[in-house]
mmCIF file of C-alpha atoms and ligand atoms in Angstrom:
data_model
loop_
_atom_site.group_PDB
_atom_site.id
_atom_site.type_symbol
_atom_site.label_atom_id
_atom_site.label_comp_id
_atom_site.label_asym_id
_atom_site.label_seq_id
_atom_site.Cartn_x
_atom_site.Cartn_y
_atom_site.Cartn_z
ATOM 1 C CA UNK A 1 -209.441 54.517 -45.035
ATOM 2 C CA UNK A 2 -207.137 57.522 -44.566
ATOM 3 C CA UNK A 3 -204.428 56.585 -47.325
ATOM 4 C CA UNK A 4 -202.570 59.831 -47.060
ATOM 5 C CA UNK A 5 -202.108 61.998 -44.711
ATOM 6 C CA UNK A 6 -201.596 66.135 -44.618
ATOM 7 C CA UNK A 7 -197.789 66.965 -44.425
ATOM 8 C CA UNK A 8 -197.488 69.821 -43.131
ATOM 9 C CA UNK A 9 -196.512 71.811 -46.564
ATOM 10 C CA UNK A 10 -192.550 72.274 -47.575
ATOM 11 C CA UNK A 11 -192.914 75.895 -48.238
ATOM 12 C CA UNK A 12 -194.499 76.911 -45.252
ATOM 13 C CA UNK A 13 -192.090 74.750 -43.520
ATOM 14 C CA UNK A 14 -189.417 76.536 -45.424
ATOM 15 C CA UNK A 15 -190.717 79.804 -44.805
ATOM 16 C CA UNK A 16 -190.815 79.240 -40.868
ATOM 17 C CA UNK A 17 -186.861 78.728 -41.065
ATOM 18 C CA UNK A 18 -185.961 81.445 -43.571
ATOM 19 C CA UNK A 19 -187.281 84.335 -42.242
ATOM 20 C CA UNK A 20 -185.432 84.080 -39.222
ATOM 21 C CA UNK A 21 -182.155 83.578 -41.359
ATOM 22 C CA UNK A 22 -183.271 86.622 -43.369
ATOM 23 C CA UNK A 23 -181.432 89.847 -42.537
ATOM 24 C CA UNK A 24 -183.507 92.373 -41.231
ATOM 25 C CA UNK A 25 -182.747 95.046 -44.235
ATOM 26 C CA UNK A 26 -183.249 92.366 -46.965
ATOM 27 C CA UNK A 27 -186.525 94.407 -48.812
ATOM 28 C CA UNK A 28 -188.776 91.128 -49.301
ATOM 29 C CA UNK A 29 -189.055 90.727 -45.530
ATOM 30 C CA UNK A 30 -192.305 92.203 -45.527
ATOM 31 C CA UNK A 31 -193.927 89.990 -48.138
ATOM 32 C CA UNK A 32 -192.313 86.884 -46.940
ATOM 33 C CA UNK A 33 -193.833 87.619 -43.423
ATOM 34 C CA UNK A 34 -197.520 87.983 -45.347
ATOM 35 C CA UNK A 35 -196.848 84.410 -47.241
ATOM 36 C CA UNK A 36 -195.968 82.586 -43.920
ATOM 37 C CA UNK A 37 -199.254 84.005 -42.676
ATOM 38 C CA UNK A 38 -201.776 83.230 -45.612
ATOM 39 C CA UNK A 39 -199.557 79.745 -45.717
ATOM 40 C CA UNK A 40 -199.829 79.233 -42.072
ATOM 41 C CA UNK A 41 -203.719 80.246 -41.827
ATOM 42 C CA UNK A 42 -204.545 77.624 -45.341
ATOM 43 C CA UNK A 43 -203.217 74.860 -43.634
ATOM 44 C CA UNK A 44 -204.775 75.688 -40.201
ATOM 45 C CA UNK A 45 -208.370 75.690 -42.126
ATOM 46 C CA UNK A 46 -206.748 72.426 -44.031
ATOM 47 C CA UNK A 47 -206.307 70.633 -40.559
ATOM 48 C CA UNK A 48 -209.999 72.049 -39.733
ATOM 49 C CA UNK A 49 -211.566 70.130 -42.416
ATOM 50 C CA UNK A 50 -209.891 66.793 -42.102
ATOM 51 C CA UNK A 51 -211.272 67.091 -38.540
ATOM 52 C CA UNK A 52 -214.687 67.212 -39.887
ATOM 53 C CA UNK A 53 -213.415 64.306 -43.165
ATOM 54 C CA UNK A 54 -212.546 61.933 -40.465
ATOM 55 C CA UNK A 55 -216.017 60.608 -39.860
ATOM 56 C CA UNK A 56 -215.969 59.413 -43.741
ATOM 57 C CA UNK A 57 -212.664 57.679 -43.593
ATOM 58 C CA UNK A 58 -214.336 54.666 -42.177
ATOM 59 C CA UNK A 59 -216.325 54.170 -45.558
ATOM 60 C CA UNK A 60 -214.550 55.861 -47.891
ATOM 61 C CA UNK A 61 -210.645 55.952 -49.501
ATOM 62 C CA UNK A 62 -209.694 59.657 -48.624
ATOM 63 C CA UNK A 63 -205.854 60.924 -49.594
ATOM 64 C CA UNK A 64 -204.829 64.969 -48.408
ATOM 65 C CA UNK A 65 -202.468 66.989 -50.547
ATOM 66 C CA UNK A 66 -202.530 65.265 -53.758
ATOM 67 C CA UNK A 67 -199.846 67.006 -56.186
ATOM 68 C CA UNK A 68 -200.217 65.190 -59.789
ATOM 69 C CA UNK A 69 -197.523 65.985 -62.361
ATOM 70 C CA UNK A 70 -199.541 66.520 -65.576
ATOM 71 C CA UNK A 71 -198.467 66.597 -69.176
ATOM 72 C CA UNK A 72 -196.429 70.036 -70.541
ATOM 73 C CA UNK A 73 -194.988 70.767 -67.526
ATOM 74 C CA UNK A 74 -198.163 71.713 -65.434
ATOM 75 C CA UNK A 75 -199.364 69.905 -62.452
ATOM 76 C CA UNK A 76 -202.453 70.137 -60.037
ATOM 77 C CA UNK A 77 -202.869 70.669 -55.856
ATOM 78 C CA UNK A 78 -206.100 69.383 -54.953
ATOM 79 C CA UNK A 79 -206.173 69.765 -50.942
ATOM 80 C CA UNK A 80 -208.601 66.514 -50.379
ATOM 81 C CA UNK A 81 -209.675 63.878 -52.477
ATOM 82 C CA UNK A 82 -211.833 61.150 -51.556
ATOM 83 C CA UNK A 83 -213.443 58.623 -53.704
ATOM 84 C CA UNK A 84 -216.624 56.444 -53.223
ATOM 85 C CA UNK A 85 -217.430 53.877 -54.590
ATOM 86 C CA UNK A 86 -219.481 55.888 -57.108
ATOM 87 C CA UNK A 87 -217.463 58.977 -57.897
ATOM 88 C CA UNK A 88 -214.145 61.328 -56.903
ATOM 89 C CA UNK A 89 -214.758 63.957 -54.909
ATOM 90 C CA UNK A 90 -212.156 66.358 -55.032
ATOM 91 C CA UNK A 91 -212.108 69.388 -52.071
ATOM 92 C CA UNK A 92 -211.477 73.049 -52.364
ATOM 93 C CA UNK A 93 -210.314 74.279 -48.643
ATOM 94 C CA UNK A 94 -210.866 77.577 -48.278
ATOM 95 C CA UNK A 95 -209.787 79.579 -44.539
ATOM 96 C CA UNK A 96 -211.711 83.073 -44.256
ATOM 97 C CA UNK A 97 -212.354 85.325 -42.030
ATOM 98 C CA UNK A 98 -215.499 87.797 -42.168
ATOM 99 C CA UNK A 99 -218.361 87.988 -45.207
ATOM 100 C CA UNK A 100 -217.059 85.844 -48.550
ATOM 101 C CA UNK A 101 -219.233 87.248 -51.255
ATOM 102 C CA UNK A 102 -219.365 84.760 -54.558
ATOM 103 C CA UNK A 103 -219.913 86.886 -57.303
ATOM 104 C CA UNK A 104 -221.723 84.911 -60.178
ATOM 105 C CA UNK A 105 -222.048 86.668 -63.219
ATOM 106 C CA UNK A 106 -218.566 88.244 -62.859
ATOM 107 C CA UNK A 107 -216.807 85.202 -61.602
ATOM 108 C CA UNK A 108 -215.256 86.898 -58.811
ATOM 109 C CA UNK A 109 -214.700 86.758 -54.994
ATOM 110 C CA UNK A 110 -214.679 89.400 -52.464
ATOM 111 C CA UNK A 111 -213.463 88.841 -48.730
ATOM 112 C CA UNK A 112 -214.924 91.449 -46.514
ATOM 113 C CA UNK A 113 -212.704 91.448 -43.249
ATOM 114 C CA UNK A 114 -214.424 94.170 -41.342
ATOM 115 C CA UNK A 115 -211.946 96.396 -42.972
ATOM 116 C CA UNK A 116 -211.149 96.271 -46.131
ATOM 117 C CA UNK A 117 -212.797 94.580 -48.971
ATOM 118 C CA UNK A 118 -210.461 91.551 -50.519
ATOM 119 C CA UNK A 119 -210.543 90.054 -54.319
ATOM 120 C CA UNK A 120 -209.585 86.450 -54.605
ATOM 121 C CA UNK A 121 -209.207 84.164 -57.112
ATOM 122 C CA UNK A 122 -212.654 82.465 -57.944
ATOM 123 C CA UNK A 123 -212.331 79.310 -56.552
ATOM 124 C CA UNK A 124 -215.233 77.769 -58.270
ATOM 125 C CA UNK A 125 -213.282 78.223 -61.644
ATOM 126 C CA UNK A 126 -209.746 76.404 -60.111
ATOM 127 C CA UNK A 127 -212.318 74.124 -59.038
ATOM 128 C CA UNK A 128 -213.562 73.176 -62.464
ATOM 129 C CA UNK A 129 -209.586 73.352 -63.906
ATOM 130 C CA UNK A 130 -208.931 70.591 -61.510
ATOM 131 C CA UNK A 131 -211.957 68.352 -62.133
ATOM 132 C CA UNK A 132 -210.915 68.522 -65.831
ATOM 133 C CA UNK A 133 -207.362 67.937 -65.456
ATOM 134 C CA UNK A 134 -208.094 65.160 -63.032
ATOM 135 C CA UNK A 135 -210.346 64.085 -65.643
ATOM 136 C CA UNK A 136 -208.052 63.413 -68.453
ATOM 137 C CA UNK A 137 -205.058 62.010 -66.128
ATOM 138 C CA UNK A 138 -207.505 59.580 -65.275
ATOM 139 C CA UNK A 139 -208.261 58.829 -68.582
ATOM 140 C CA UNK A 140 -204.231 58.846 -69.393
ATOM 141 C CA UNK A 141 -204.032 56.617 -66.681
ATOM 142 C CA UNK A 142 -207.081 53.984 -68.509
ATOM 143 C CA UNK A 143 -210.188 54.744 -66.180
ATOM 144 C CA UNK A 144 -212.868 55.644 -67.911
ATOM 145 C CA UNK A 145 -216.032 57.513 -67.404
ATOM 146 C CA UNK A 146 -215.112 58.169 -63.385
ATOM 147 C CA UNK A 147 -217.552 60.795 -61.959
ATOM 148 C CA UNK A 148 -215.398 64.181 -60.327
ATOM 149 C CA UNK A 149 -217.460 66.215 -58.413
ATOM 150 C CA UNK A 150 -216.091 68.694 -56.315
ATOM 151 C CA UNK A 151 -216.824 71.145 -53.228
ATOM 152 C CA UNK A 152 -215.616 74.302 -51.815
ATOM 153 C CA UNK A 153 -215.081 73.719 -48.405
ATOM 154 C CA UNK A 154 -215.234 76.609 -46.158
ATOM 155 C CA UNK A 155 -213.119 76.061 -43.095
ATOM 156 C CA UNK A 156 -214.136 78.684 -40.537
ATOM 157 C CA UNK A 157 -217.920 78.041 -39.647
ATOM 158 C CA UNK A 158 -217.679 82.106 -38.093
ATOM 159 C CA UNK A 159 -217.276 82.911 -41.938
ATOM 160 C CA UNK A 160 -220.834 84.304 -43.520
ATOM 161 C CA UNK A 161 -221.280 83.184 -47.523
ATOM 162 C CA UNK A 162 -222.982 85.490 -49.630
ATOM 163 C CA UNK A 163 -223.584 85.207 -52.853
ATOM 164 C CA UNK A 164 -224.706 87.592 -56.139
ATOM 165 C CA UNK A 165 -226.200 86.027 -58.571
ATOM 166 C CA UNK A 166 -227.239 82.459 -58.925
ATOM 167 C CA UNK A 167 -227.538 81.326 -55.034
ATOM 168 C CA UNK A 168 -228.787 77.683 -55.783
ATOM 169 C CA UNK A 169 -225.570 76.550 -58.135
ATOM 170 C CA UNK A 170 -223.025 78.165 -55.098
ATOM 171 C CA UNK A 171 -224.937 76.207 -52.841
ATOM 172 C CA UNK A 172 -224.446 73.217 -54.677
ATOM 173 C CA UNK A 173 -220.680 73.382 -54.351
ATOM 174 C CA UNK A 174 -219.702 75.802 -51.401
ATOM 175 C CA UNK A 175 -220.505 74.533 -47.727
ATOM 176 C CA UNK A 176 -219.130 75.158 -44.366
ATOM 177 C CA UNK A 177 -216.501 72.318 -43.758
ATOM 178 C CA UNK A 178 -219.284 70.403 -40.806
ATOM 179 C CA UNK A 179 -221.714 70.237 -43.433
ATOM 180 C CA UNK A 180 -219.353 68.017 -46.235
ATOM 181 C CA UNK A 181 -219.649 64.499 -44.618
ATOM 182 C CA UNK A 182 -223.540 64.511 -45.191
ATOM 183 C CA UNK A 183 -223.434 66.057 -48.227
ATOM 184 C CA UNK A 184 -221.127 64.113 -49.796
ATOM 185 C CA UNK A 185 -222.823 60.644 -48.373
ATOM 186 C CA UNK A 186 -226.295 62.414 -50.255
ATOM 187 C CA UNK A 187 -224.854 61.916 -53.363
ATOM 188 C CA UNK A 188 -223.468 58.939 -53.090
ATOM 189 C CA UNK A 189 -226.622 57.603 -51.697
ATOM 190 C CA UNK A 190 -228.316 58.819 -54.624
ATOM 191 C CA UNK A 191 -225.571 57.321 -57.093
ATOM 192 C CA UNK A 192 -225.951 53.957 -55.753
ATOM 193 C CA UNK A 193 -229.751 54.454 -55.933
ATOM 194 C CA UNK A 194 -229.415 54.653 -59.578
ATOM 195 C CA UNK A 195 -227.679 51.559 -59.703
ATOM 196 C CA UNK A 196 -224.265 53.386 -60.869
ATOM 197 C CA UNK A 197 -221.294 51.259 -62.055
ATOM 198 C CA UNK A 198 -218.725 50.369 -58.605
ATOM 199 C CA UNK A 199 -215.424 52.416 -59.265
ATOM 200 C CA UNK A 200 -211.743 50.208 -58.986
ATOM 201 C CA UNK A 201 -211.857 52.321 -56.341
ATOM 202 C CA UNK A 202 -208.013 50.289 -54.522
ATOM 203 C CA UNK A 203 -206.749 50.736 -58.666
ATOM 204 C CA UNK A 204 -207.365 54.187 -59.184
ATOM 205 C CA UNK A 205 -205.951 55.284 -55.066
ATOM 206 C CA UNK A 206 -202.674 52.868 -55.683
ATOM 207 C CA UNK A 207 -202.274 55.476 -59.118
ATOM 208 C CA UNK A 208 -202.635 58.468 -57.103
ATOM 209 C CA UNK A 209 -200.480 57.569 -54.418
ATOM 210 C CA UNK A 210 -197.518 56.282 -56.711
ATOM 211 C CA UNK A 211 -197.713 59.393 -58.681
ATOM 212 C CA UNK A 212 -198.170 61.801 -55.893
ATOM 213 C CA UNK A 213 -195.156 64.216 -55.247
ATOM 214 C CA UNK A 214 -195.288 66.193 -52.555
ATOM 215 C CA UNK A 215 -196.057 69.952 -53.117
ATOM 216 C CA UNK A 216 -192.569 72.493 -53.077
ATOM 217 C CA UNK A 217 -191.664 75.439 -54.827
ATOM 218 C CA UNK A 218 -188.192 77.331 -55.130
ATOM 219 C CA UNK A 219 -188.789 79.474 -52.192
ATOM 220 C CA UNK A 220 -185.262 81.505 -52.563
ATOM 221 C CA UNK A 221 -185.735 81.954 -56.379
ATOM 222 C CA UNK A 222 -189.411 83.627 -54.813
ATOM 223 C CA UNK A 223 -187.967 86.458 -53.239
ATOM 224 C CA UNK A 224 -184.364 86.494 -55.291
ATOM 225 C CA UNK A 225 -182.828 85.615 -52.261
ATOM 226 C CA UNK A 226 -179.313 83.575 -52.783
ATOM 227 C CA UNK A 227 -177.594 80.996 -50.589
ATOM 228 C CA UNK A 228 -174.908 83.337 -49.484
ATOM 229 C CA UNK A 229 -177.563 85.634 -48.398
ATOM 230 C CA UNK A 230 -179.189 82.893 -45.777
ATOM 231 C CA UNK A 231 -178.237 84.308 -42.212
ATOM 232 C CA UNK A 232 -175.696 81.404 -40.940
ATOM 233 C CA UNK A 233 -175.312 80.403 -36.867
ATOM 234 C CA UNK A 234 -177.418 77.843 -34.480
ATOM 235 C CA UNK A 235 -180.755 78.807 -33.282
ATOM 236 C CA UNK A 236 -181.113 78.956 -29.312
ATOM 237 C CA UNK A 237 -184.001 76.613 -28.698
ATOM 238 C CA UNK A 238 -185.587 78.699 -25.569
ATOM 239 C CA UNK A 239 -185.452 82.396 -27.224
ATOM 240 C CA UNK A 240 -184.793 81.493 -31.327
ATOM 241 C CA UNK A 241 -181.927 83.778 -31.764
ATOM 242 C CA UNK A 242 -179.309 82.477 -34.123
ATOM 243 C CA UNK A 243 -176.851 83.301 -31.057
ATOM 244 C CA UNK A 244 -175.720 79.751 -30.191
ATOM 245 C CA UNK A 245 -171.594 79.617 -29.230
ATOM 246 C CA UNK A 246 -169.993 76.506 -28.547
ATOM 247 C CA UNK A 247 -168.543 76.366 -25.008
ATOM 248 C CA UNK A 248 -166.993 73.211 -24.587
ATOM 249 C CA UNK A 249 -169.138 70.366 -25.002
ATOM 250 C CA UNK A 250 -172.065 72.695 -24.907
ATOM 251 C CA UNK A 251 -173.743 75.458 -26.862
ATOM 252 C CA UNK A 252 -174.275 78.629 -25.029
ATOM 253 C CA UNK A 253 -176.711 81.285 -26.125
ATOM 254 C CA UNK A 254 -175.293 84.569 -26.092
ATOM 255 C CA UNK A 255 -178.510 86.398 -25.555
ATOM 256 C CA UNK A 256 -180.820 84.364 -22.881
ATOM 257 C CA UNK A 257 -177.715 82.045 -21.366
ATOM 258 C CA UNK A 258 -179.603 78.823 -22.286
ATOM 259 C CA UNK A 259 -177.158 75.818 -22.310
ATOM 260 C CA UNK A 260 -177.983 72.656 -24.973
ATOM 261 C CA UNK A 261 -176.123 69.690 -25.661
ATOM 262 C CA UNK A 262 -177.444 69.249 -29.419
ATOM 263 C CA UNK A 263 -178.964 72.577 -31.078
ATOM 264 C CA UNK A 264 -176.999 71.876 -33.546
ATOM 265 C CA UNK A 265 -179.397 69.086 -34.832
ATOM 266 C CA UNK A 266 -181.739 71.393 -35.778
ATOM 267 C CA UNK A 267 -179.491 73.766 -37.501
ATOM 268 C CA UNK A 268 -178.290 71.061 -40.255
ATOM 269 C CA UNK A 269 -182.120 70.219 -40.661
ATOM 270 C CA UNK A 270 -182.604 73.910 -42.026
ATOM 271 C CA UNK A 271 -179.222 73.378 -44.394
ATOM 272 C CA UNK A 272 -181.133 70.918 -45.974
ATOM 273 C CA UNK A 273 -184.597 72.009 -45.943
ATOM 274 C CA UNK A 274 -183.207 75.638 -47.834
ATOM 275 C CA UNK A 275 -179.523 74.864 -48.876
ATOM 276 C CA UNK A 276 -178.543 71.630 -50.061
ATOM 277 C CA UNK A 277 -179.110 67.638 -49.554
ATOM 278 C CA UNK A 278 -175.305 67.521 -49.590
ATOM 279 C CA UNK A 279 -173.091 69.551 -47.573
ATOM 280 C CA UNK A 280 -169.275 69.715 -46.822
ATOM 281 C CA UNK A 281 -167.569 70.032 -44.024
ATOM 282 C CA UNK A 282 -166.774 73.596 -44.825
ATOM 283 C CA UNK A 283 -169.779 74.589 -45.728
ATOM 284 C CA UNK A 284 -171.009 72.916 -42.340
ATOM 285 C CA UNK A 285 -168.437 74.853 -40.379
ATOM 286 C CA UNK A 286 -169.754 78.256 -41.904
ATOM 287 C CA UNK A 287 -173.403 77.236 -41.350
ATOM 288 C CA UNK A 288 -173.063 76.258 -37.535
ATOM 289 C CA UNK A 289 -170.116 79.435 -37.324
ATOM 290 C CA UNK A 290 -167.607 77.387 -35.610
ATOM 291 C CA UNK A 291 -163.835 77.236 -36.356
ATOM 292 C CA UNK A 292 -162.801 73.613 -35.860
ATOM 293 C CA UNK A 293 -162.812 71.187 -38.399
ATOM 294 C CA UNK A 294 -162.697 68.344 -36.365
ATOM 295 C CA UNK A 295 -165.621 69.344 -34.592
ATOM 296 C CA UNK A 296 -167.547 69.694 -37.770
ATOM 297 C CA UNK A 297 -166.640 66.364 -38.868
ATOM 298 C CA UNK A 298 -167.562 64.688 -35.134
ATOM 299 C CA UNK A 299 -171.022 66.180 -35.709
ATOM 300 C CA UNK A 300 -171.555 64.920 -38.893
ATOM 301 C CA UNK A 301 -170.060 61.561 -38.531
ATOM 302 C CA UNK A 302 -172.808 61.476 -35.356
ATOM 303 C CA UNK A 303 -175.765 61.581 -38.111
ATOM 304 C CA UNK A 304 -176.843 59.271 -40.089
ATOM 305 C CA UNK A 305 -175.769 60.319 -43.145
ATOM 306 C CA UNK A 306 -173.707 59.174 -46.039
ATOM 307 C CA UNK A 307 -170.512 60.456 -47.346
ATOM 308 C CA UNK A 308 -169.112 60.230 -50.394
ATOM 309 C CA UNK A 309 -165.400 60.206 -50.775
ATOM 310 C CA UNK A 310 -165.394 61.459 -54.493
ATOM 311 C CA UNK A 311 -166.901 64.724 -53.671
ATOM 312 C CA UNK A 312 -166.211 65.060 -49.908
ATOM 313 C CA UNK A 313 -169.615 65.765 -48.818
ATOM 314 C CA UNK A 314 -172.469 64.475 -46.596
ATOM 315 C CA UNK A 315 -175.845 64.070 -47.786
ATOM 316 C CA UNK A 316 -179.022 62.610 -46.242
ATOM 317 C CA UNK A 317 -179.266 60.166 -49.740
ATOM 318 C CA UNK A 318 -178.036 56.943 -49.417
HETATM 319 ZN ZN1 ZN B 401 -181.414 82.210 -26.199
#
């Protein structure tokens, strides 16, 4: 049973709206570009290996994107987790392109693109952080003696593994995404061969899933960017320039002509995704760039959202 599903993560979704509300001379432009695209091309190998993950969900309890809280202030991301009756498998996704070398001895991993020559962190070691922090919030949460094992999955099946040093133990762990199903239902063959104790496997999932929070980080705070700094106006839905002018009961892009009834919609989705879950009818006015208050207002009132009188805003909360 698929319990939970992939969201599509918050800060690449925040990302995707930002940088077109960035202004072109702000100096982390640049980087943010290079995190939307090592976001954007994680979750596209993410999405490749629940393709391949599907064929489990019929026998086992799988859940994408778990993000557990942890004690001191620390919490873990592990991309898939799927548990058998016999043991927790938890999933390392990794999206390459070119010759992956695992490095053994030095605990290291090189990405050769054709070009250049790549270190990354080695994933076998956030691997085995994750199977023992899983490990002791499962025994903070009273199950006992669960099995973790885990795998690197390896989304692009173009990408070549090599390895230096000890070849058997990465192949052990690291496989090409098609390859996981049958590996995984190995194992668990073999646990229930050995006549291995039957997991609360509904107990432990319903624990997950009511502590699960969903992954975000402070993506302003990132790149020191402020509120004030976020590029105000409503995006033209047929050429994306923030260069949409009301015109009567329409908006009118400046630069392509397109006419829309409602681009505004989208517009006070971005306010909250990067601003605020509250905002006030001023604040709206400056964000959509229009003049009138009572057109503001007429807008908002047409949402469903909530208002509270004591502090004259909006908010999506109710
Ligand atoms: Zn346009």
């Amino acid at each position: 049973m698929l319990l939970r599903k992939r969201p599509k993560p918050l800060p690449l979704r925040k990302l995707e709206v930002l940088i077109p509300r960035t202004p072109s001379y702000f100096s982390c432009l640049p980087d943010m570009q290079q995190d939307l695209a090592k976001r954007m091309t994680g979750y596209i190998g993410e999405k490749r290996v629940d393709y391949h993950l599907r064929s489990l969900a019929k026998k086992y309890t799988i859940l994408h994107d778990v993000h557990l809280k942890l004690p001191y202030g620390n919490s873990i991301q592990i991309d898939s987790f799927i548990l058998t009756p016999y043991a927790i498998f938890i999933i390392e996704i990794k999206n390459y392109k070119g010759t992956i070398t695992f490095d053994t001895l030095l605990k290291q991993l090189i990405r050769d693109d054709g070009e250049k020559e790549t270190g990354f962190k080695y994933p076998i070691t956030q691997a085995e952080n994750h199977q023992l922090h899983l490990e002791n919030w499962l025994h903070d949460h009273h199950f006992a003696n669960v099995p973790i094992r885990y795998f690197i999955a390896i989304a692009d099946p173009g990408t070549i593994i090599k390895v230096e040093g000890d070849k058997q133990g990465i192949a052990k762990v690291v496989t090409h995404a098609e390859h996981l199903p049958q590996r995984i239902l190995e194992i668990d063959a073999a646990y229930a061969q050995s006549n291995s104790a039957n997991l609360p496997v509904k107990k432990i999932s319903d624990a997950i899933l009511s502590e699960c929070e969903e992954f975000d980080i402070d993506i302003l705070g990132k790149y020191g960017m402020t509120k004030e700094m976020i590029l105000p106006g409503v995006g033209c839905p047929e050429c994306g320039v923030l260069a949409m002018e009301r015109q009567y009961a329409n908006w009118k892009c400046r630069r392509c002509g397109k006419l829309s009834k409602n681009a505004h919609t989208r517009a006070l989705d971005v306010y909250f995704l990067l601003i605020s879950d509250k905002v006030t009818n001023r604040e709206y006015m400056w964000f959509l760039k229009i003049n009138s208050r009572h057109l503001a207002s007429r807008i908002l009132k047409s949402y469903n959202l909530t208002y509270f009188q004591k502090g004259k805003y909006w908010t999506k909360k109710r």
